[in-house]
Coordinates of C-alpha atoms and ligand atoms in Angstrom, one line a residue:
X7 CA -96.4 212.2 -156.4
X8 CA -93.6 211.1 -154.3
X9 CA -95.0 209.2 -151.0
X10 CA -94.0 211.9 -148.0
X11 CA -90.9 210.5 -145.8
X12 CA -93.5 210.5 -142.6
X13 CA -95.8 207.9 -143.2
X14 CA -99.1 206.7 -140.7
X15 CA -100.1 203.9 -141.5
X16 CA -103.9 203.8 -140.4
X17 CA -107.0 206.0 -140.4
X18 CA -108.4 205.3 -137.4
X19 CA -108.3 208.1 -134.7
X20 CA -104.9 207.4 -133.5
X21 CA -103.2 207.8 -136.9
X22 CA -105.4 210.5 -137.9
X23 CA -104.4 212.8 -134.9
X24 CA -100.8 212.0 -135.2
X25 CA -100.6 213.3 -138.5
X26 CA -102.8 216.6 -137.8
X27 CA -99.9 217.2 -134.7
X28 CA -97.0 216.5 -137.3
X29 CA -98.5 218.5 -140.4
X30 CA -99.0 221.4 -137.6
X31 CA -95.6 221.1 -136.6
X32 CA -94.3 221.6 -140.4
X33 CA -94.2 218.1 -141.5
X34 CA -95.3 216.6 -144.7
X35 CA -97.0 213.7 -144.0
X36 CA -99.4 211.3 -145.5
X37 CA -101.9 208.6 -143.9
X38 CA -102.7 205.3 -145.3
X39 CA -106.0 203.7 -144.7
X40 CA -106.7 200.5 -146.1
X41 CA -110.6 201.2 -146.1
X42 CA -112.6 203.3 -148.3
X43 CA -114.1 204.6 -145.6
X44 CA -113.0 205.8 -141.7
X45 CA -114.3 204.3 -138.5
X46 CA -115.9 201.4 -140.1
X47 CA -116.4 198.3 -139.4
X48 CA -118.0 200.4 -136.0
X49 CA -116.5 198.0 -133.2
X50 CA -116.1 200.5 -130.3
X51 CA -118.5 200.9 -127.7
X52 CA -117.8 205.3 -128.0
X53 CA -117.9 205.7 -124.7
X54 CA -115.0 208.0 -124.0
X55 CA -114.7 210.8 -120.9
X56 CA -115.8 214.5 -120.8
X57 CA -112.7 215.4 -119.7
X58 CA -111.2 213.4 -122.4
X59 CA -113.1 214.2 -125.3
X60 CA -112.8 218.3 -124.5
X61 CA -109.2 217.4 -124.6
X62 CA -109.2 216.2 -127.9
X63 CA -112.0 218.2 -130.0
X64 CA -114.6 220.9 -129.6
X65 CA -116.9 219.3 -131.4
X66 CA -120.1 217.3 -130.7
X67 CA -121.3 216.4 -133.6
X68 CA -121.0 212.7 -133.5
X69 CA -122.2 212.9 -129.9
X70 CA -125.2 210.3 -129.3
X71 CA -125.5 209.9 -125.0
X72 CA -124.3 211.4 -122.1
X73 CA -123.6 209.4 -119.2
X74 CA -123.3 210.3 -115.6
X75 CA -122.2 207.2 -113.6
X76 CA -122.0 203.5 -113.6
X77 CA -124.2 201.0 -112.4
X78 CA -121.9 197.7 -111.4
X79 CA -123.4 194.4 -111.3
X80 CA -121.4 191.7 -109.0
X81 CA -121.5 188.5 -110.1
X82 CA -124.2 187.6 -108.1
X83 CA -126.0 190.5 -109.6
X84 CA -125.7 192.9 -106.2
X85 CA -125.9 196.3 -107.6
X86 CA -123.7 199.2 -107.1
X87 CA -123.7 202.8 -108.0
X88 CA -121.3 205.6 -108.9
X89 CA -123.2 208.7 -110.4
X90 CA -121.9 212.3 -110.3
X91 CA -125.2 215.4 -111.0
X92 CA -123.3 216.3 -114.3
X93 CA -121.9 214.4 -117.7
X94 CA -118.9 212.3 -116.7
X95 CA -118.6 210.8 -120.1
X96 CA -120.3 211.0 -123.6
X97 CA -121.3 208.5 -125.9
X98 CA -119.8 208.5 -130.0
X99 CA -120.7 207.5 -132.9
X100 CA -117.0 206.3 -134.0
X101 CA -117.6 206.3 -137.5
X102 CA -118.7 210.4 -136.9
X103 CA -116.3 211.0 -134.9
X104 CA -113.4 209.5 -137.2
X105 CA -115.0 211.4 -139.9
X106 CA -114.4 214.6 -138.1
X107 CA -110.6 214.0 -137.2
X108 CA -110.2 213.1 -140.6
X109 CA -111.6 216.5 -141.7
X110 CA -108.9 218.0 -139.0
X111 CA -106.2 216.4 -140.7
X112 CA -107.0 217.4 -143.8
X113 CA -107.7 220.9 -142.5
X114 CA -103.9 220.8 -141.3
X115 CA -102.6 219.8 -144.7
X116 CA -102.5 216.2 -144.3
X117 CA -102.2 214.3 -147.3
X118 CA -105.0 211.1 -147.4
X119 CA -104.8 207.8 -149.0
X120 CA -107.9 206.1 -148.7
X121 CA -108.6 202.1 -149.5
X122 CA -104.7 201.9 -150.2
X123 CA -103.0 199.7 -147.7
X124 CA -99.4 200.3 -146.5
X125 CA -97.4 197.1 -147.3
X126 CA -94.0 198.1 -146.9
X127 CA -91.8 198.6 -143.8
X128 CA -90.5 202.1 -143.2
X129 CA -88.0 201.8 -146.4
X130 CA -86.1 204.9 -145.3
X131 CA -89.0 206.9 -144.2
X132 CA -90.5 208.0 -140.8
X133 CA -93.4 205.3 -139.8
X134 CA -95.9 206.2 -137.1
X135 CA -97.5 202.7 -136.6
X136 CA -101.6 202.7 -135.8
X137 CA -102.7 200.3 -137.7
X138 CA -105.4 199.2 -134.8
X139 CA -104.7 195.7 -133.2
X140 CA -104.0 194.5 -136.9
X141 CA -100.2 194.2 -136.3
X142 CA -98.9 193.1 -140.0
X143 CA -96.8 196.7 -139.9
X144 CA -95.8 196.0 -136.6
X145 CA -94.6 192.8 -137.0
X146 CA -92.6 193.7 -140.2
X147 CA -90.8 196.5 -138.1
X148 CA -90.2 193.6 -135.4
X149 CA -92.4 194.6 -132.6
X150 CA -94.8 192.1 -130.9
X151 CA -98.0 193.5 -130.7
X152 CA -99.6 194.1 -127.2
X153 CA -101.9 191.7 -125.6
X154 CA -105.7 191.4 -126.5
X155 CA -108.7 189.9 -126.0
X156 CA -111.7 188.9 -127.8
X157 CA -114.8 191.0 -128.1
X158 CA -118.2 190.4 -129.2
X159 CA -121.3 193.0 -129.3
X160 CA -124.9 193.7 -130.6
X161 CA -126.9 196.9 -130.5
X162 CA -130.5 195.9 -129.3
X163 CA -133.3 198.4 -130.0
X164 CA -134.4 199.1 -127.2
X165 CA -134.4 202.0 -124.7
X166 CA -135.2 200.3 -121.4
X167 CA -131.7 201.0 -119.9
X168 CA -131.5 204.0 -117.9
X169 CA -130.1 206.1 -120.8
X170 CA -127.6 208.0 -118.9
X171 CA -125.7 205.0 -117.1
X172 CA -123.6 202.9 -118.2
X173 CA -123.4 199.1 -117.1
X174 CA -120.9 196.4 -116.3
X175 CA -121.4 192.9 -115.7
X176 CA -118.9 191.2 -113.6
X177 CA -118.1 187.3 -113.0
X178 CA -118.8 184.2 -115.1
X179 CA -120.7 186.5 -117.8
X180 CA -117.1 187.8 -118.8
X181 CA -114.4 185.6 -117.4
X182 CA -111.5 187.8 -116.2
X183 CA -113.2 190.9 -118.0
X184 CA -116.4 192.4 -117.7
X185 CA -119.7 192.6 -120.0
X186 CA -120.8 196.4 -120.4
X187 CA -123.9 198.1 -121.7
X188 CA -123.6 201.3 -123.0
X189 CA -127.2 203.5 -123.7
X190 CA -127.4 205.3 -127.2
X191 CA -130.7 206.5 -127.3
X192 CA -133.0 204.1 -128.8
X193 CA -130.3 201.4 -128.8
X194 CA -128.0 200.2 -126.5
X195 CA -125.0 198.3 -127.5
X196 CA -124.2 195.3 -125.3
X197 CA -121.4 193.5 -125.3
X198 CA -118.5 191.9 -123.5
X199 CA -114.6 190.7 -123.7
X200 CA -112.8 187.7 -122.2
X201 CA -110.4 185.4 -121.1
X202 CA -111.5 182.7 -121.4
X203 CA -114.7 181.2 -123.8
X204 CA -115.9 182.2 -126.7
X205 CA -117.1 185.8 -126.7
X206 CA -120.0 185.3 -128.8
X207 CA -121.6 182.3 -126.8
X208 CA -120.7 184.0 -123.9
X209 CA -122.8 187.2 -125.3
X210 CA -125.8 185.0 -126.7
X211 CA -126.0 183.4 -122.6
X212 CA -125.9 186.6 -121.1
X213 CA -128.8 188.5 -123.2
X214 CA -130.8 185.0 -122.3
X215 CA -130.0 183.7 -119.3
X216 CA -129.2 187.0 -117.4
X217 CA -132.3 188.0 -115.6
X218 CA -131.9 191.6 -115.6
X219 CA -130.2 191.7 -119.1
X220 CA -132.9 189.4 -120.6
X221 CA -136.2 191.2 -119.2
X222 CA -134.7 194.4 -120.9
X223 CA -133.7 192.8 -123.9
X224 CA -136.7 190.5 -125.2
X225 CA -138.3 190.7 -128.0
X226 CA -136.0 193.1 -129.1
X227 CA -134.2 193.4 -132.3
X228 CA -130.6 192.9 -132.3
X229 CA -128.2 193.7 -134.9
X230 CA -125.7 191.0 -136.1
X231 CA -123.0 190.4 -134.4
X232 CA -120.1 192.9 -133.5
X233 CA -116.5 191.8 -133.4
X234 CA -113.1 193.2 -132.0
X235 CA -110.4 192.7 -130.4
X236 CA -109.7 194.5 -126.7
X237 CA -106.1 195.3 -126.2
X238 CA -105.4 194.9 -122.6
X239 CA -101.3 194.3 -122.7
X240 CA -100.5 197.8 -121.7
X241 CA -98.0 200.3 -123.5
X242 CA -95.3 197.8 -125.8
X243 CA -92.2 198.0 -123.8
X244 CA -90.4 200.1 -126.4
X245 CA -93.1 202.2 -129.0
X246 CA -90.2 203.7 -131.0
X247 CA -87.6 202.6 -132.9
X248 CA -84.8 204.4 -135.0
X249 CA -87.8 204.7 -137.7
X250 CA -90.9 204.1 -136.3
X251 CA -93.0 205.5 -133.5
X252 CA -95.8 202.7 -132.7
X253 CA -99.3 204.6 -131.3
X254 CA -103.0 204.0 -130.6
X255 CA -103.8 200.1 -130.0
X256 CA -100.7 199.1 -132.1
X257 CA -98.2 201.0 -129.4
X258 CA -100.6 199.1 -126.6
X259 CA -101.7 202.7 -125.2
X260 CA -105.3 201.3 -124.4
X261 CA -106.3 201.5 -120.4
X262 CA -105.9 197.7 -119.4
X263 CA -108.6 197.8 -117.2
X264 CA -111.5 199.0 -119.5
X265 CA -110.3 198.5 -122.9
X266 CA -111.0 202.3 -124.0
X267 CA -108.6 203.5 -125.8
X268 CA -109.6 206.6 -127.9
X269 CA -108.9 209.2 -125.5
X270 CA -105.3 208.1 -124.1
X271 CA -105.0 206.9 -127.9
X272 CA -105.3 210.5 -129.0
X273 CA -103.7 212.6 -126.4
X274 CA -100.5 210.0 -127.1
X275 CA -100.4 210.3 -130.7
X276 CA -100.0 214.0 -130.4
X277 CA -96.8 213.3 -128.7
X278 CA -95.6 210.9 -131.6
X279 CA -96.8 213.8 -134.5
X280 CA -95.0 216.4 -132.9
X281 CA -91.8 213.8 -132.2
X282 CA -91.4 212.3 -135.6
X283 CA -91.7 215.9 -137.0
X284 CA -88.8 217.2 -135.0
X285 CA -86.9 214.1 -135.9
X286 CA -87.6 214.9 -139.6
X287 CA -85.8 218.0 -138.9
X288 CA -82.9 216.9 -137.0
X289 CA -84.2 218.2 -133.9
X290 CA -84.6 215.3 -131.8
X291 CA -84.8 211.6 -131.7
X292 CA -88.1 209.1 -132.3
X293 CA -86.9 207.6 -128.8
X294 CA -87.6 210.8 -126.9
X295 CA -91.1 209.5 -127.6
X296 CA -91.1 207.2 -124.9
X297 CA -89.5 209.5 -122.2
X298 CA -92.4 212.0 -123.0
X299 CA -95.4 209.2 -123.2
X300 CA -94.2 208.0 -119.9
X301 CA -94.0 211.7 -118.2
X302 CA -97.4 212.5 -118.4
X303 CA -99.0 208.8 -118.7
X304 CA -96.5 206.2 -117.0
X305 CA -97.8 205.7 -113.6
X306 CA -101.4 205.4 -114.3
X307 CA -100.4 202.9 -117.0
X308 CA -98.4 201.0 -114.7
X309 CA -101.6 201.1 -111.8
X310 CA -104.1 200.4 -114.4
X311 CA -102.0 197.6 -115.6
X312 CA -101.6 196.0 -112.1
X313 CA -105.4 196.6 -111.4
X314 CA -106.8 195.1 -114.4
X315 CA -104.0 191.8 -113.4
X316 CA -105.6 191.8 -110.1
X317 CA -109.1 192.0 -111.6
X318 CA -108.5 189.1 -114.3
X319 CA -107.1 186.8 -111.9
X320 CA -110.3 187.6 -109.3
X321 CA -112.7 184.3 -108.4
X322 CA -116.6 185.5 -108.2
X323 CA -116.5 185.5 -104.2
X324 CA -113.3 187.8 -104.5
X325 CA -115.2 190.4 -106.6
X326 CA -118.0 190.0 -104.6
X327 CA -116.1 190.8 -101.2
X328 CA -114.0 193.1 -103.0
X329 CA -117.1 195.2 -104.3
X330 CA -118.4 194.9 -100.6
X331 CA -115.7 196.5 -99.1
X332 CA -115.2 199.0 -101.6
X333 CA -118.9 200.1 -101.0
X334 CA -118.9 199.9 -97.6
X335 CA -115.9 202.4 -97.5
X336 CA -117.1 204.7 -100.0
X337 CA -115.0 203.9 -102.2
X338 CA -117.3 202.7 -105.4
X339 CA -119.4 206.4 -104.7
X340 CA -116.5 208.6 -104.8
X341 CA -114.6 207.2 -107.7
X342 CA -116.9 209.0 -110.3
X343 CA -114.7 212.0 -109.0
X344 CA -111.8 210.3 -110.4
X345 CA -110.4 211.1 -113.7
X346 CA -111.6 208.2 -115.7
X347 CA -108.9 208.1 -118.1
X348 CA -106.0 208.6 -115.6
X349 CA -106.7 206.0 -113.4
X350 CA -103.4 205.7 -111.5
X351 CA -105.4 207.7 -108.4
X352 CA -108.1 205.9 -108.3
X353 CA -106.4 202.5 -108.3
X354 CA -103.6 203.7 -105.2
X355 CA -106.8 204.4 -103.4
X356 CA -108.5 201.6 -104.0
X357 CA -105.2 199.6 -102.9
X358 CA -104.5 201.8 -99.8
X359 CA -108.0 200.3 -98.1
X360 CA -107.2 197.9 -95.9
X361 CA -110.8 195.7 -96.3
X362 CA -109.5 195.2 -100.0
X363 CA -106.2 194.2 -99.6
X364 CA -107.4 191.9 -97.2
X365 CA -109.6 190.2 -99.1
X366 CA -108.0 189.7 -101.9
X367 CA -104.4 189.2 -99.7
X368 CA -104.4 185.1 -100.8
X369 CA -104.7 186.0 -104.5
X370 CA -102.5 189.2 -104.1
X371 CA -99.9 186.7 -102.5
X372 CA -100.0 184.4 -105.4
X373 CA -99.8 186.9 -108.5
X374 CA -97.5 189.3 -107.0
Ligands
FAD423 C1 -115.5 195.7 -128.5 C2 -114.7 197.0 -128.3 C3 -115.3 198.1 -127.6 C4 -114.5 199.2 -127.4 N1 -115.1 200.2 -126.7 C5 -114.4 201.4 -126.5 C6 -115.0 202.4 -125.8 O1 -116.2 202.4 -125.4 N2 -114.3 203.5 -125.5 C7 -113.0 203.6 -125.9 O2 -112.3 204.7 -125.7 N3 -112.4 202.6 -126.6 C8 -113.1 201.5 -126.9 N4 -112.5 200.5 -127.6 C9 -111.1 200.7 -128.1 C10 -111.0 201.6 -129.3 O3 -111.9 201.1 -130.3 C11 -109.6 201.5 -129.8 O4 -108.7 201.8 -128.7 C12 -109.4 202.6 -130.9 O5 -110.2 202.4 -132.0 C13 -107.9 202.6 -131.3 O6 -107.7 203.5 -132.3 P1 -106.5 203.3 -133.3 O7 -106.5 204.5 -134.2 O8 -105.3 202.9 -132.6 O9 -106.9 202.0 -134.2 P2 -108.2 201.7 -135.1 O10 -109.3 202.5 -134.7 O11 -108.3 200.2 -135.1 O12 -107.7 202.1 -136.5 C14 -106.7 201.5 -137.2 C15 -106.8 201.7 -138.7 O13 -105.7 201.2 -139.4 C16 -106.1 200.6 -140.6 N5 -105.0 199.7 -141.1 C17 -104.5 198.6 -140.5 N6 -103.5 198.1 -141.2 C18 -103.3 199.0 -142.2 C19 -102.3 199.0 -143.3 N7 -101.4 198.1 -143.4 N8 -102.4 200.0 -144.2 C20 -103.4 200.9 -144.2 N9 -104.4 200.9 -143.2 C21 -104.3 200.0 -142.2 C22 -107.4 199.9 -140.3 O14 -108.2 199.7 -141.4 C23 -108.0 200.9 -139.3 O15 -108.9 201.8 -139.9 C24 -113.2 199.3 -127.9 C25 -112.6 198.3 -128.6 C26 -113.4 197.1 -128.8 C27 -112.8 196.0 -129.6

């Protein structure tokens, strides 16, 4: 069988809900996933919004935690709290959860190749790019991929978190980033991204050397080792091309300052299935993608873009003042009322307190 002219290359949720939105709108398409298998290896955290999730899929099936707030550790280990009385986000199981958008897919007509790699470039075709932060595709078609960091997890069996908060660890744990813990019933996956250091000694002197982390962790079992890569770069500068629409962690359309990217993934990619399907047809161009991304997602990209700068550049006694004044206003409390995937409110508040700004003025001065 011929291979469709709109290719995805990838299987992962991005690709997949592209090419549900495109075979919906009338396309013939066809996704290539070089595993035999979707969502695996399992490197996401799957902590994804409500909001976000109802926004993408009724079901819950891969469900395995519900979360209502944040605890957040300052580096000196201070703790703050931001809980809400109902779910603010759930936990997946990824691998699940692909599972499922691979069903919908299918469901919409989607032609699936699994464990058959896309090598080429978009020879003639349509390419919608999510291929994860793999790049090989991307670089082909001439795009530089978008900024990323490394990551490195474990899931420790144990259930002495609070199972329906999630943590971060800020400061020298995870320089410029943060380390997170994120409850999933008798586990709890632990983990962190950074800078600077090597993610996986940085991990190892956490879970020993952190007293709160270790007394909750010993004795424990832990699985091996979990490794990823945490796109923080923001949206590429230009996504589309004349025959390629680049989505998912590939296009950069992760949140810079929490690395979660399967919600704002998802919602995006359905603009780039329904684009790339009215470009099949003549209707419109691949670079009306960008104008439409940027409508509905531009300016909380941009904020969460100049937060997460601010936030990587921070020295301990700036997050520590910064957390302190956040707190003291009210701040940290309220923002579990804030959309957690849209972040652009939540950051101009933040910014518009006067205690933060002058705190952090010196470092704002020189990154600004
Ligand atoms: C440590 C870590 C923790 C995270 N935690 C969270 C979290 O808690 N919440 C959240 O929302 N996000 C989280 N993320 C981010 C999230 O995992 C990604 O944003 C999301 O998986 C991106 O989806 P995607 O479809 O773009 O790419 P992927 O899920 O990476 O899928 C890309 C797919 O493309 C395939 N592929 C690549 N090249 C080719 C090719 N040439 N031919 C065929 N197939 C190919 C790959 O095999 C892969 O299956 C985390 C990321 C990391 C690294």
């Amino acid at each position: 069988m011929e291979t469709a002219r709109l290719v995805v290359v990838g299987g992962g949720p991005a690709g997949l809900v592209a090419a549900a939105e495109a075979a919906k709108a009338g396309a013939e398409v066809e996704v290539f996933e070089e595993d035999r298998e979707v969502g695996l290896p399992d490197h996401c955290a799957g902590l994804v919004s409500s909001s976000g999730l109802e926004a993408i899929t009724q079901s819950r099936s891969f469900v395995v935690g519900k979360i209502k707030g944040a605890r957040i550790f300052s580096p000196d280990g201070r703790r703050y709290e931001a809980k809400g009385p109902g779910v603010k986000a759930f936990v997946i199981d990824r691998p699940k959860f692909d599972v499922e958008m691979l069903r919908a897919a299918e469901r919409a007509g989607v032609r699936i190749n699994l464990g058959t790699r896309w090598e080429g470039g978009s020879d003639g075709r349509v390419l919608i790019i999510a291929e994860g932060t793999k790049a090989r595709v991307s670089r082909k078609m001439g795009l530089r991929p978008a900024a990323s960091i490394p990551a490195a997890q474990v899931d420790v069996a144990t259930n002495a978190f609070d199972g329906d908060m999630a943590e971060i660890h800020t400061g020298g744990w995870a320089p410029g980033f943060f380390a997170w813990v994120v409850p999933r019933g008798e586990r709890a996956r632990v983990g962190l991204a950074s800078y600077r250091g090597v993610p996986l000694e940085l991990l190892n002197r956490m879970l020993e050397k952190n007293q709160y982390i270790s007394s909750k962790v010993r004795g424990a079992r832990r699985s091996a080792p979990i490794f990823g890569k945490v796109v923080v770069g923001g949206p590429l500068r230009k996504a589309a091309g004349k025959e390629y629409i680049a989505i998912g962690d590939a296009g950069g359309f992760v949140k810079p300052t929490t690395g979660g990217g399967v919600v704002l993934g998802c919602l995006i990619a359905r603009i780039a299935g329904r684009v790339a399907a009215e470009a099949l047809e003549g209707k419109a161009a691949l670079s009306s993608f960008e104008r439409e991304w940027r409508k509905g997602f531009g300016r909380d990209f941009t904020a969460m873009k100049l937060a997460a700068k601010v936030f990587s550049n921070m020295r301990e006694q700036e997050i520590e003042g910064a957390l302190r004044c956040l707190d003291n206003e009210g701040l940290l409390g309220a923002a579990i009322g804030y959309d957690m995937d849209l972040q652009g409110a939540v950051v101009s508040k933040a910014a518009r307190s006067g205690a933060v700004r002058y705190a952090l003025l010196p470092l704002l001065r020189s990154i600004l």
